[in-house]
Each structure stands twice: as C-alpha cells, then as structure tokens.
Amino acid sequence: MHIDKLEKNWAGISLGIAGLFVTVILGSAFFHGIHAPSNVETIDSAKLHLSAEFAEDKLGVQHNANGSVTVRMVAGRYGFYPKELTLPAETEITFRWVSLDVIHGVHMPMTNMSTMIVPGYVAQVSTAFHHAGDYPVLCNEYCGMGHAHMWSNIKVVSKAQWEALNKQGGANHG
C-alpha cells in the first residue's frame, strides 16, 4: 500500500498535536493536583434509611469543628431532600449526595456545582458560596416523568447571620 509522503507528514503532524494536548492535560493534572470532582465511595441504596449517615434524621447541615460545613442530601424521584437549606457564605461546604433510585444530576446555576448522582455511590463535591442569595438546585439528568419538578433551594446568608440563626435555633437545616 502506497502512502504519499505528504499524507505521512500530515498524519505525523496530527498525531504530534494530539500527543502535545494529552501531555499538556496530564502534566497540568499532575502538577496542579486536578482530579475528578468526586470520590469513589459505595453505599447500599436500598438501605439508605438504615444507614448511619443518610438516615432521614441525619440529612441536612452539619457544622464541623474546623468551621466547615457538611451537607447530606438524598435524591429520589422527584426531589432532593431536604427541600430547603440555609448555608453560610464564605465557608467551605462539602456536599454529599446519594440516590434512592435512578441516576440523577445536580446542578446549581451561577455556581461551579454540578455532578452526577449514581445509585450505589456517594457523590461528594466541595465548594464555597461567595455571595448571599437563593440558589436553586436542579436535576440535570432526565430521571423520569416528574424530572421537571425535581428541585430544591439553598439560601446562602452571611456568616454572621448564619451564626445568629444557629444561636436562636431558627436556622432551617432541613
């Protein structure tokens, strides 16, 4: 089979460009510590209500000793639970999601929050909200006929307001 010299040169240039891109991506990931925005942690979706972490009374906001916040939420047809949360601004927040039934996606417009929630796995994403306001939580993975109604709301308040709400016991943590 004869391959023209010009074709060989262009094929070599194309492979070289592809190799350069892969090298840059892998180099950036290695030197900057970039990795997939989740962890690999499994859980039995059929026994969530019996689990130590995702039982109904454990859902919502947990204030950690180091000042960070952990939020545990469950996605199920057709909603995120708890439906309403209040969180502090300028605080490291770790979201931990599980699915009761099918694959769901979670997306918060105007933020960098977006991940997939796969049954049997715990989806974990950390972020911080820099502005107070209301942030809708939407499902971005078609999960059935009620998909369009699958939402939740997160209200972000200043750290001082959040501390005051906690002292009064009026903070809505789910």
PDB file of C-alpha atoms in Angstrom:
ATOM      1  CA  MET A   1       0.000   0.000   0.000  1.00  0.00           C
ATOM      2  CA  HIS A   2       1.424   3.274  -1.066  1.00  0.00           C
ATOM      3  CA  ILE A   3       1.016   6.305   1.165  1.00  0.00           C
ATOM      4  CA  ASP A   4       2.071   9.611  -0.246  1.00  0.00           C
ATOM      5  CA  LYS A   5       4.874  11.381   1.614  1.00  0.00           C
ATOM      6  CA  LEU A   6       2.682  14.470   2.103  1.00  0.00           C
ATOM      7  CA  GLU A   7      -0.042  12.325   3.760  1.00  0.00           C
ATOM      8  CA  LYS A   8       2.558  10.770   6.065  1.00  0.00           C
ATOM      9  CA  ASN A   9       3.762  14.236   7.055  1.00  0.00           C
ATOM     10  CA  TRP A  10       0.215  15.449   7.841  1.00  0.00           C
ATOM     11  CA  ALA A  11      -0.566  12.263   9.770  1.00  0.00           C
ATOM     12  CA  GLY A  12       2.617  12.797  11.802  1.00  0.00           C
ATOM     13  CA  ILE A  13       1.727  16.435  12.482  1.00  0.00           C
ATOM     14  CA  SER A  14      -1.820  15.435  13.563  1.00  0.00           C
ATOM     15  CA  LEU A  15      -0.540  12.746  15.921  1.00  0.00           C
ATOM     16  CA  GLY A  16       2.066  15.157  17.274  1.00  0.00           C
ATOM     17  CA  ILE A  17      -0.619  17.783  18.048  1.00  0.00           C
ATOM     18  CA  ALA A  18      -2.826  15.162  19.735  1.00  0.00           C
ATOM     19  CA  GLY A  19       0.158  13.935  21.749  1.00  0.00           C
ATOM     20  CA  LEU A  20       1.015  17.511  22.755  1.00  0.00           C
ATOM     21  CA  PHE A  21      -2.574  18.080  24.006  1.00  0.00           C
ATOM     22  CA  VAL A  22      -2.565  14.850  26.020  1.00  0.00           C
ATOM     23  CA  THR A  23       0.851  15.739  27.501  1.00  0.00           C
ATOM     24  CA  VAL A  24      -0.334  19.241  28.490  1.00  0.00           C
ATOM     25  CA  ILE A  25      -3.556  17.893  30.071  1.00  0.00           C
ATOM     26  CA  LEU A  26      -1.797  15.131  32.013  1.00  0.00           C
ATOM     27  CA  GLY A  27       1.022  17.477  33.047  1.00  0.00           C
ATOM     28  CA  SER A  28      -1.456  20.085  34.290  1.00  0.00           C
ATOM     29  CA  ALA A  29      -3.456  17.458  36.165  1.00  0.00           C
ATOM     30  CA  PHE A  30      -0.315  16.054  37.783  1.00  0.00           C
ATOM     31  CA  PHE A  31       1.330  19.348  38.789  1.00  0.00           C
ATOM     32  CA  HIS A  32      -1.869  21.166  39.832  1.00  0.00           C
ATOM     33  CA  GLY A  33      -3.494  18.225  41.622  1.00  0.00           C
ATOM     34  CA  ILE A  34      -6.511  18.234  39.303  1.00  0.00           C
ATOM     35  CA  HIS A  35      -8.765  15.196  39.619  1.00  0.00           C
ATOM     36  CA  ALA A  36     -12.358  14.187  39.074  1.00  0.00           C
ATOM     37  CA  PRO A  37     -14.665  16.238  41.356  1.00  0.00           C
ATOM     38  CA  SER A  38     -15.856  13.310  43.395  1.00  0.00           C
ATOM     39  CA  ASN A  39     -14.704  10.289  45.293  1.00  0.00           C
ATOM     40  CA  VAL A  40     -15.389   6.594  44.965  1.00  0.00           C
ATOM     41  CA  GLU A  41     -17.461   5.553  47.944  1.00  0.00           C
ATOM     42  CA  THR A  42     -20.182   2.956  47.723  1.00  0.00           C
ATOM     43  CA  ILE A  43     -23.431   2.640  49.677  1.00  0.00           C
ATOM     44  CA  ASP A  44     -26.427   0.304  49.506  1.00  0.00           C
ATOM     45  CA  SER A  45     -29.205   2.446  48.009  1.00  0.00           C
ATOM     46  CA  ALA A  46     -31.888   0.058  49.259  1.00  0.00           C
ATOM     47  CA  LYS A  47     -30.807   0.599  52.871  1.00  0.00           C
ATOM     48  CA  LEU A  48     -30.216   4.373  52.929  1.00  0.00           C
ATOM     49  CA  HIS A  49     -32.889   4.854  55.582  1.00  0.00           C
ATOM     50  CA  LEU A  50     -30.965   2.437  57.812  1.00  0.00           C
ATOM     51  CA  SER A  51     -27.522   3.903  57.191  1.00  0.00           C
ATOM     52  CA  ALA A  52     -25.665   5.848  59.860  1.00  0.00           C
ATOM     53  CA  GLU A  53     -25.060   8.800  57.564  1.00  0.00           C
ATOM     54  CA  PHE A  54     -28.102   9.125  55.300  1.00  0.00           C
ATOM     55  CA  ALA A  55     -30.958   8.190  57.624  1.00  0.00           C
ATOM     56  CA  GLU A  56     -33.753  10.762  57.478  1.00  0.00           C
ATOM     57  CA  ASP A  57     -32.797  12.430  60.770  1.00  0.00           C
ATOM     58  CA  LYS A  58     -29.159  12.794  59.632  1.00  0.00           C
ATOM     59  CA  LEU A  59     -29.934  14.707  56.412  1.00  0.00           C
ATOM     60  CA  GLY A  60     -29.193  18.406  56.116  1.00  0.00           C
ATOM     61  CA  VAL A  61     -26.440  20.573  57.529  1.00  0.00           C
ATOM     62  CA  GLN A  62     -23.693  19.514  59.925  1.00  0.00           C
ATOM     63  CA  HIS A  63     -21.378  22.201  61.322  1.00  0.00           C
ATOM     64  CA  ASN A  64     -17.882  20.720  61.711  1.00  0.00           C
ATOM     65  CA  ALA A  65     -15.382  21.578  64.449  1.00  0.00           C
ATOM     66  CA  ASN A  66     -12.956  23.155  61.934  1.00  0.00           C
ATOM     67  CA  GLY A  67     -15.610  25.660  60.812  1.00  0.00           C
ATOM     68  CA  SER A  68     -16.508  23.864  57.609  1.00  0.00           C
ATOM     69  CA  VAL A  69     -19.991  22.574  56.843  1.00  0.00           C
ATOM     70  CA  THR A  70     -21.083  19.177  55.544  1.00  0.00           C
ATOM     71  CA  VAL A  71     -24.436  18.848  53.786  1.00  0.00           C
ATOM     72  CA  ARG A  72     -26.049  15.440  53.296  1.00  0.00           C
ATOM     73  CA  MET A  73     -28.810  15.173  50.722  1.00  0.00           C
ATOM     74  CA  VAL A  74     -30.756  12.380  49.095  1.00  0.00           C
ATOM     75  CA  ALA A  75     -32.023  12.469  45.522  1.00  0.00           C
ATOM     76  CA  GLY A  76     -35.102  10.439  44.702  1.00  0.00           C
ATOM     77  CA  ARG A  77     -37.989  10.588  42.289  1.00  0.00           C
ATOM     78  CA  TYR A  78     -38.754  13.550  42.061  1.00  0.00           C
ATOM     79  CA  GLY A  79     -36.974  15.698  44.559  1.00  0.00           C
ATOM     80  CA  PHE A  80     -33.875  16.473  46.565  1.00  0.00           C
ATOM     81  CA  TYR A  81     -34.240  16.012  50.304  1.00  0.00           C
ATOM     82  CA  PRO A  82     -34.194  18.184  52.328  1.00  0.00           C
ATOM     83  CA  LYS A  83     -36.004  20.665  50.065  1.00  0.00           C
ATOM     84  CA  GLU A  84     -34.795  23.858  51.767  1.00  0.00           C
ATOM     85  CA  LEU A  85     -31.412  24.607  53.339  1.00  0.00           C
ATOM     86  CA  THR A  86     -29.713  27.669  54.761  1.00  0.00           C
ATOM     87  CA  LEU A  87     -25.933  27.818  54.416  1.00  0.00           C
ATOM     88  CA  PRO A  88     -23.247  30.369  55.291  1.00  0.00           C
ATOM     89  CA  ALA A  89     -21.327  32.339  52.685  1.00  0.00           C
ATOM     90  CA  GLU A  90     -17.518  32.249  52.553  1.00  0.00           C
ATOM     91  CA  THR A  91     -17.373  28.842  54.224  1.00  0.00           C
ATOM     92  CA  GLU A  92     -16.025  25.560  52.886  1.00  0.00           C
ATOM     93  CA  ILE A  93     -19.052  23.378  52.238  1.00  0.00           C
ATOM     94  CA  THR A  94     -18.893  19.698  51.357  1.00  0.00           C
ATOM     95  CA  PHE A  95     -21.988  18.256  49.711  1.00  0.00           C
ATOM     96  CA  ARG A  96     -22.567  14.511  49.975  1.00  0.00           C
ATOM     97  CA  TRP A  97     -25.352  13.136  47.797  1.00  0.00           C
ATOM     98  CA  VAL A  98     -26.823   9.692  47.308  1.00  0.00           C
ATOM     99  CA  SER A  99     -29.600   8.434  45.061  1.00  0.00           C
ATOM    100  CA  LEU A 100     -32.568   6.358  46.177  1.00  0.00           C
ATOM    101  CA  ASP A 101     -33.472   5.031  42.761  1.00  0.00           C
ATOM    102  CA  VAL A 102     -32.044   6.098  39.395  1.00  0.00           C
ATOM    103  CA  ILE A 103     -29.245   8.301  38.078  1.00  0.00           C
ATOM    104  CA  HIS A 104     -29.801  11.958  38.898  1.00  0.00           C
ATOM    105  CA  GLY A 105     -27.727  15.025  38.178  1.00  0.00           C
ATOM    106  CA  VAL A 106     -27.413  18.009  40.441  1.00  0.00           C
ATOM    107  CA  HIS A 107     -26.699  21.487  39.168  1.00  0.00           C
ATOM    108  CA  MET A 108     -26.708  24.877  40.849  1.00  0.00           C
ATOM    109  CA  PRO A 109     -26.882  27.667  38.289  1.00  0.00           C
ATOM    110  CA  MET A 110     -24.462  30.578  38.836  1.00  0.00           C
ATOM    111  CA  THR A 111     -22.004  28.297  40.670  1.00  0.00           C
ATOM    112  CA  ASN A 112     -19.476  25.641  39.728  1.00  0.00           C
ATOM    113  CA  MET A 113     -21.640  22.943  41.343  1.00  0.00           C
ATOM    114  CA  SER A 114     -22.610  20.140  39.028  1.00  0.00           C
ATOM    115  CA  THR A 115     -22.241  16.413  39.487  1.00  0.00           C
ATOM    116  CA  MET A 116     -23.948  13.135  38.743  1.00  0.00           C
ATOM    117  CA  ILE A 117     -25.557  11.048  41.492  1.00  0.00           C
ATOM    118  CA  VAL A 118     -25.349   7.351  40.696  1.00  0.00           C
ATOM    119  CA  PRO A 119     -27.259   4.772  42.768  1.00  0.00           C
ATOM    120  CA  GLY A 120     -24.860   2.816  44.960  1.00  0.00           C
ATOM    121  CA  TYR A 121     -22.276   5.615  45.141  1.00  0.00           C
ATOM    122  CA  VAL A 122     -21.798   8.713  47.285  1.00  0.00           C
ATOM    123  CA  ALA A 123     -21.235  11.842  45.193  1.00  0.00           C
ATOM    124  CA  GLN A 124     -19.113  14.379  47.033  1.00  0.00           C
ATOM    125  CA  VAL A 125     -18.303  17.925  45.943  1.00  0.00           C
ATOM    126  CA  SER A 126     -16.758  20.753  47.951  1.00  0.00           C
ATOM    127  CA  THR A 127     -17.335  24.428  47.269  1.00  0.00           C
ATOM    128  CA  ALA A 128     -17.875  27.810  48.880  1.00  0.00           C
ATOM    129  CA  PHE A 129     -20.580  30.344  48.111  1.00  0.00           C
ATOM    130  CA  HIS A 130     -19.145  33.850  47.814  1.00  0.00           C
ATOM    131  CA  HIS A 131     -22.450  35.721  47.544  1.00  0.00           C
ATOM    132  CA  ALA A 132     -25.585  35.619  49.671  1.00  0.00           C
ATOM    133  CA  GLY A 133     -28.832  34.795  47.898  1.00  0.00           C
ATOM    134  CA  ASP A 134     -31.074  31.980  46.781  1.00  0.00           C
ATOM    135  CA  TYR A 135     -29.552  29.171  44.752  1.00  0.00           C
ATOM    136  CA  PRO A 136     -31.824  26.664  43.047  1.00  0.00           C
ATOM    137  CA  VAL A 137     -30.719  23.031  42.976  1.00  0.00           C
ATOM    138  CA  LEU A 138     -31.864  21.374  39.765  1.00  0.00           C
ATOM    139  CA  CYS A 139     -31.694  17.858  38.390  1.00  0.00           C
ATOM    140  CA  ASN A 140     -29.857  17.910  35.076  1.00  0.00           C
ATOM    141  CA  GLU A 141     -30.164  14.204  34.286  1.00  0.00           C
ATOM    142  CA  TYR A 142     -33.503  13.018  32.930  1.00  0.00           C
ATOM    143  CA  CYS A 143     -34.859  10.717  35.634  1.00  0.00           C
ATOM    144  CA  GLY A 144     -38.466  10.118  34.630  1.00  0.00           C
ATOM    145  CA  MET A 145     -41.811  11.804  34.022  1.00  0.00           C
ATOM    146  CA  GLY A 146     -41.508  14.136  37.041  1.00  0.00           C
ATOM    147  CA  HIS A 147     -37.965  15.233  36.206  1.00  0.00           C
ATOM    148  CA  ALA A 148     -39.028  18.841  35.527  1.00  0.00           C
ATOM    149  CA  HIS A 149     -40.339  19.157  39.088  1.00  0.00           C
ATOM    150  CA  MET A 150     -37.161  17.903  40.737  1.00  0.00           C
ATOM    151  CA  TRP A 151     -35.619  20.828  42.550  1.00  0.00           C
ATOM    152  CA  SER A 152     -34.530  22.158  45.911  1.00  0.00           C
ATOM    153  CA  ASN A 153     -33.496  25.559  47.206  1.00  0.00           C
ATOM    154  CA  ILE A 154     -30.431  26.716  49.093  1.00  0.00           C
ATOM    155  CA  LYS A 155     -30.450  30.075  50.793  1.00  0.00           C
ATOM    156  CA  VAL A 156     -26.981  31.483  51.410  1.00  0.00           C
ATOM    157  CA  VAL A 157     -26.658  34.084  54.159  1.00  0.00           C
ATOM    158  CA  SER A 158     -23.648  35.913  55.584  1.00  0.00           C
ATOM    159  CA  LYS A 159     -21.592  34.072  58.174  1.00  0.00           C
ATOM    160  CA  ALA A 160     -22.799  36.446  60.910  1.00  0.00           C
ATOM    161  CA  GLN A 161     -26.466  35.832  60.004  1.00  0.00           C
ATOM    162  CA  TRP A 162     -25.867  32.082  59.938  1.00  0.00           C
ATOM    163  CA  GLU A 163     -24.220  32.115  63.367  1.00  0.00           C
ATOM    164  CA  ALA A 164     -27.128  34.185  64.722  1.00  0.00           C
ATOM    165  CA  LEU A 165     -29.667  31.741  63.234  1.00  0.00           C
ATOM    166  CA  ASN A 166     -27.839  28.821  64.839  1.00  0.00           C
ATOM    167  CA  LYS A 167     -27.786  30.513  68.255  1.00  0.00           C
ATOM    168  CA  GLN A 168     -31.507  31.214  68.021  1.00  0.00           C
ATOM    169  CA  GLY A 169     -32.184  27.719  66.784  1.00  0.00           C
ATOM    170  CA  GLY A 170     -34.063  29.222  63.857  1.00  0.00           C
ATOM    171  CA  ALA A 171     -31.793  28.074  61.069  1.00  0.00           C
ATOM    172  CA  ASN A 172     -33.579  25.836  58.658  1.00  0.00           C
ATOM    173  CA  HIS A 173     -31.245  22.938  58.151  1.00  0.00           C
ATOM    174  CA  GLY A 174     -33.732  20.687  56.507  1.00  0.00           C
TER     175      GLY A 174
END
